[in-house]
Amino acid sequence: MVVQAVRVNEREVLERFESRTRASARMYREASKVAPGGVMAGIKYFNPYPIFMKRAEGSRVWDVDGNEYVDYLMSYGALVLGHGHRVVKEAVESLLDTMGTTVFGTPTEAELRFGATLRDLYHPGGLMRFTNSGLEATLLSVRLARAYTGRSKVAKFEGHYHGAVDRLLFSYSPDSKRAGDPEAPTPIADSDDVDRSMLSEAVVLPFNDWENTEKILTKEGKDLACVIVEPFEEGVIPGELGFMRSLRNLTRDLKIPLIYDEVKTGFRVRLGGATEFYAITPDIACLGKIIGGGLPIGAVVGDANILAQLEPSREGKAGVFHSGTFNGNPLSVSVGMATVNALRQPGAFDILRKRTDDLKRAISSELSVRDIPHRVMGEGGMFNVYLTPNPVRCYRDITNTDLRLRRFLDLELITNGVYLKPANRYCLSTAHTAEDIRATTEKFSRSLDVLTSQAAS
Ligand code: PMP
């Protein structure tokens, strides 16, 4: 049962939002005639319409109406140094000068160096491959695991997202009523194109529930090609340490490749992602977002025997074919390398953590003084706020939080100059200053005051 702490006057929240974002509304109407929903990716849409941005600097973004925001979207966490960081600009400019092109279609030293850096951080002694997105990385990891084990079923956790590909697009956001027993969830397709044959090879596990995860893995083990997990659900809800250790041990015993999807957590929870946080090495880690420094990228890093299946020169031998015109393109890998190097400078990650911790504390205290039950969860440079008095350990817990209040609070925040995708997580950057955190806290407080005073009237 969802506990409602505040009854929001939705009409008034929407009126304020709409009165400040008229140019976005106009552009949205036009965009809807070009692209379904006016967006190029489903996630970018929200009700009543998405905000169209046109400029950014550091921690700030400006929309087409000229409104300024402190940005906590950070392009869904991809920008860890903020917008337009000096090293990113320099990397782009110097690349064009020195190489004279954006892409060769051949191997380059840049991809070798950055690939080695990622490999050394996430799977020393292993191998890696670049892709163009997080989704391509998770897809490749599953293909590798299927070929390696000769098994076909894929196990994932309920509520975990691994990209819009039919093999992994199930039980990400199922309707709890249809999703069956929380201890043994039913696979539910998240998209109409996912066919029955995919679902018959899908196994859904309950996150942070070892007893039942163990039961399902033991039963299905001999048919499982892999277990893929977001080590922090939604990037912020941690797998409990005992759970993560048991998962590693059992998958090793059953010879099931364990895949950490670190697309959100890589370089954000820690420099070495959840892999470093737990000191547990999966067989494969998938990376994306931050490692492109704001340009498209993905990577698969892992066990040398599993990755060796990709060797193109295995003439006559079975192998896994993987290709892509832009894989490891010089622009993405150079900007990614510059970003990772900047983040590895002494103190840089500490600043990111400190600002994030300060904002987490401030938000929690603003909610507490108004008696709004909440949980603020996350590690490193990212967190989320769940409006509930109860612990949040898995997907079903999230469905029992007050998502409606959260959504209207976030619309009110946008009206007051704090940008995040409504109901999504907060991602910070090294560009966020102490002043940004102070200003955000004030705006957060003002937004809550507006919502609660309306509720009382
Ligand atoms: N895995 C996770 C955990 C993600 O958060 C995402 C994207 N949000 C993806 C995979 C897919 O990445 P991309 O959007 O780069 O394809």
PDB file of C-alpha atoms in Angstrom, residues 162-261:
ATOM      1  CA  HIS A 162      19.809  -3.708 -19.572  1.00  0.00           C
ATOM      2  CA  GLY A 163      18.776  -1.881 -22.733  1.00  0.00           C
ATOM      3  CA  ALA A 164      16.012  -2.164 -25.297  1.00  0.00           C
ATOM      4  CA  VAL A 165      16.854  -5.500 -26.865  1.00  0.00           C
ATOM      5  CA  ASP A 166      14.303  -8.304 -26.927  1.00  0.00           C
ATOM      6  CA  ARG A 167      16.539 -10.861 -25.214  1.00  0.00           C
ATOM      7  CA  LEU A 168      16.771  -8.586 -22.152  1.00  0.00           C
ATOM      8  CA  LEU A 169      13.580  -6.585 -22.358  1.00  0.00           C
ATOM      9  CA  PHE A 170      11.489  -8.455 -19.845  1.00  0.00           C
ATOM     10  CA  SER A 171      10.459  -7.848 -16.221  1.00  0.00           C
ATOM     11  CA  TYR A 172      12.055  -4.405 -16.161  1.00  0.00           C
ATOM     12  CA  SER A 173       8.890  -2.551 -15.188  1.00  0.00           C
ATOM     13  CA  PRO A 174       6.175  -5.200 -14.992  1.00  0.00           C
ATOM     14  CA  ASP A 175       2.777  -4.501 -13.525  1.00  0.00           C
ATOM     15  CA  SER A 176       3.106  -6.068 -10.063  1.00  0.00           C
ATOM     16  CA  LYS A 177      -0.335  -7.652 -10.411  1.00  0.00           C
ATOM     17  CA  ARG A 178       0.784  -9.616 -13.474  1.00  0.00           C
ATOM     18  CA  ALA A 179       4.331 -10.284 -12.295  1.00  0.00           C
ATOM     19  CA  GLY A 180       3.288 -13.116 -10.011  1.00  0.00           C
ATOM     20  CA  ASP A 181       4.898 -14.312  -6.822  1.00  0.00           C
ATOM     21  CA  PRO A 182       7.598 -11.851  -5.645  1.00  0.00           C
ATOM     22  CA  GLU A 183       9.676 -14.871  -4.607  1.00  0.00           C
ATOM     23  CA  ALA A 184       9.514 -16.448  -8.084  1.00  0.00           C
ATOM     24  CA  PRO A 185       8.509 -13.699 -10.513  1.00  0.00           C
ATOM     25  CA  THR A 186       6.889 -14.520 -13.849  1.00  0.00           C
ATOM     26  CA  PRO A 187       8.764 -13.213 -16.927  1.00  0.00           C
ATOM     27  CA  ILE A 188       6.735 -10.344 -18.379  1.00  0.00           C
ATOM     28  CA  ALA A 189       7.627  -8.760 -21.724  1.00  0.00           C
ATOM     29  CA  ASP A 190       8.245  -5.005 -21.475  1.00  0.00           C
ATOM     30  CA  SER A 191       7.564  -4.482 -25.156  1.00  0.00           C
ATOM     31  CA  ASP A 192       5.116  -5.926 -27.683  1.00  0.00           C
ATOM     32  CA  ASP A 193       7.855  -7.202 -30.001  1.00  0.00           C
ATOM     33  CA  VAL A 194       9.305  -9.611 -27.404  1.00  0.00           C
ATOM     34  CA  ASP A 195       8.020 -12.947 -28.632  1.00  0.00           C
ATOM     35  CA  ARG A 196       7.133 -16.112 -26.754  1.00  0.00           C
ATOM     36  CA  SER A 197      10.326 -17.918 -27.718  1.00  0.00           C
ATOM     37  CA  MET A 198      12.352 -15.216 -25.958  1.00  0.00           C
ATOM     38  CA  LEU A 199      10.138 -15.386 -22.882  1.00  0.00           C
ATOM     39  CA  SER A 200      10.488 -19.153 -22.704  1.00  0.00           C
ATOM     40  CA  GLU A 201      14.248 -18.605 -22.362  1.00  0.00           C
ATOM     41  CA  ALA A 202      13.855 -15.881 -19.744  1.00  0.00           C
ATOM     42  CA  VAL A 203      14.352 -16.497 -16.033  1.00  0.00           C
ATOM     43  CA  VAL A 204      13.489 -13.770 -13.519  1.00  0.00           C
ATOM     44  CA  LEU A 205      15.178 -13.557 -10.131  1.00  0.00           C
ATOM     45  CA  PRO A 206      14.163 -11.605  -6.999  1.00  0.00           C
ATOM     46  CA  PHE A 207      16.877  -9.057  -6.097  1.00  0.00           C
ATOM     47  CA  ASN A 208      18.300  -9.147  -2.560  1.00  0.00           C
ATOM     48  CA  ASP A 209      16.377 -12.341  -1.776  1.00  0.00           C
ATOM     49  CA  TRP A 210      19.091 -14.984  -1.641  1.00  0.00           C
ATOM     50  CA  GLU A 211      16.962 -17.884  -0.481  1.00  0.00           C
ATOM     51  CA  ASN A 212      14.721 -17.676  -3.530  1.00  0.00           C
ATOM     52  CA  THR A 213      17.434 -16.657  -5.977  1.00  0.00           C
ATOM     53  CA  GLU A 214      19.391 -19.729  -4.917  1.00  0.00           C
ATOM     54  CA  LYS A 215      16.348 -21.964  -5.397  1.00  0.00           C
ATOM     55  CA  ILE A 216      15.735 -20.695  -8.931  1.00  0.00           C
ATOM     56  CA  LEU A 217      19.397 -20.793  -9.964  1.00  0.00           C
ATOM     57  CA  THR A 218      19.837 -24.318  -8.646  1.00  0.00           C
ATOM     58  CA  LYS A 219      16.743 -25.479 -10.543  1.00  0.00           C
ATOM     59  CA  GLU A 220      17.540 -23.677 -13.832  1.00  0.00           C
ATOM     60  CA  GLY A 221      21.356 -23.772 -13.606  1.00  0.00           C
ATOM     61  CA  LYS A 222      22.075 -26.411 -16.228  1.00  0.00           C
ATOM     62  CA  ASP A 223      20.189 -24.399 -18.884  1.00  0.00           C
ATOM     63  CA  LEU A 224      21.458 -20.944 -17.956  1.00  0.00           C
ATOM     64  CA  ALA A 225      23.878 -19.130 -20.280  1.00  0.00           C
ATOM     65  CA  CYS A 226      24.360 -16.272 -17.812  1.00  0.00           C
ATOM     66  CA  VAL A 227      23.064 -14.241 -14.913  1.00  0.00           C
ATOM     67  CA  ILE A 228      23.038 -10.522 -15.608  1.00  0.00           C
ATOM     68  CA  VAL A 229      22.575  -8.031 -12.775  1.00  0.00           C
ATOM     69  CA  GLU A 230      22.600  -4.287 -12.134  1.00  0.00           C
ATOM     70  CA  PRO A 231      24.744  -4.496  -8.976  1.00  0.00           C
ATOM     71  CA  PHE A 232      22.868  -1.409  -7.789  1.00  0.00           C
ATOM     72  CA  GLU A 233      19.248  -1.630  -8.906  1.00  0.00           C
ATOM     73  CA  GLU A 234      18.306   1.593 -10.751  1.00  0.00           C
ATOM     74  CA  GLY A 235      21.960   2.487 -10.130  1.00  0.00           C
ATOM     75  CA  VAL A 236      21.231   3.207  -6.459  1.00  0.00           C
ATOM     76  CA  ILE A 237      19.727   0.269  -4.531  1.00  0.00           C
ATOM     77  CA  PRO A 238      22.697  -1.839  -3.506  1.00  0.00           C
ATOM     78  CA  GLY A 239      22.813  -5.577  -3.723  1.00  0.00           C
ATOM     79  CA  GLU A 240      23.488  -6.531  -0.119  1.00  0.00           C
ATOM     80  CA  LEU A 241      27.053  -7.737   0.369  1.00  0.00           C
ATOM     81  CA  GLY A 242      26.090 -11.256   1.477  1.00  0.00           C
ATOM     82  CA  PHE A 243      23.713 -11.495  -1.474  1.00  0.00           C
ATOM     83  CA  MET A 244      26.370 -10.369  -3.957  1.00  0.00           C
ATOM     84  CA  ARG A 245      28.935 -12.784  -2.531  1.00  0.00           C
ATOM     85  CA  SER A 246      26.525 -15.718  -2.617  1.00  0.00           C
ATOM     86  CA  LEU A 247      25.579 -14.839  -6.181  1.00  0.00           C
ATOM     87  CA  ARG A 248      29.258 -14.869  -7.206  1.00  0.00           C
ATOM     88  CA  ASN A 249      29.953 -18.161  -5.438  1.00  0.00           C
ATOM     89  CA  LEU A 250      26.945 -20.057  -6.734  1.00  0.00           C
ATOM     90  CA  THR A 251      27.319 -18.877 -10.339  1.00  0.00           C
ATOM     91  CA  ARG A 252      30.975 -19.918 -10.187  1.00  0.00           C
ATOM     92  CA  ASP A 253      30.034 -23.347  -8.806  1.00  0.00           C
ATOM     93  CA  LEU A 254      27.375 -23.826 -11.475  1.00  0.00           C
ATOM     94  CA  LYS A 255      29.716 -22.489 -14.180  1.00  0.00           C
ATOM     95  CA  ILE A 256      27.278 -19.766 -15.167  1.00  0.00           C
ATOM     96  CA  PRO A 257      29.002 -16.572 -16.378  1.00  0.00           C
ATOM     97  CA  LEU A 258      28.062 -13.687 -14.077  1.00  0.00           C
ATOM     98  CA  ILE A 259      27.600 -10.352 -15.868  1.00  0.00           C
ATOM     99  CA  TYR A 260      27.656  -7.039 -13.997  1.00  0.00           C
ATOM    100  CA  ASP A 261      25.831  -4.402 -15.976  1.00  0.00           C
TER     101      ASP A 261
END
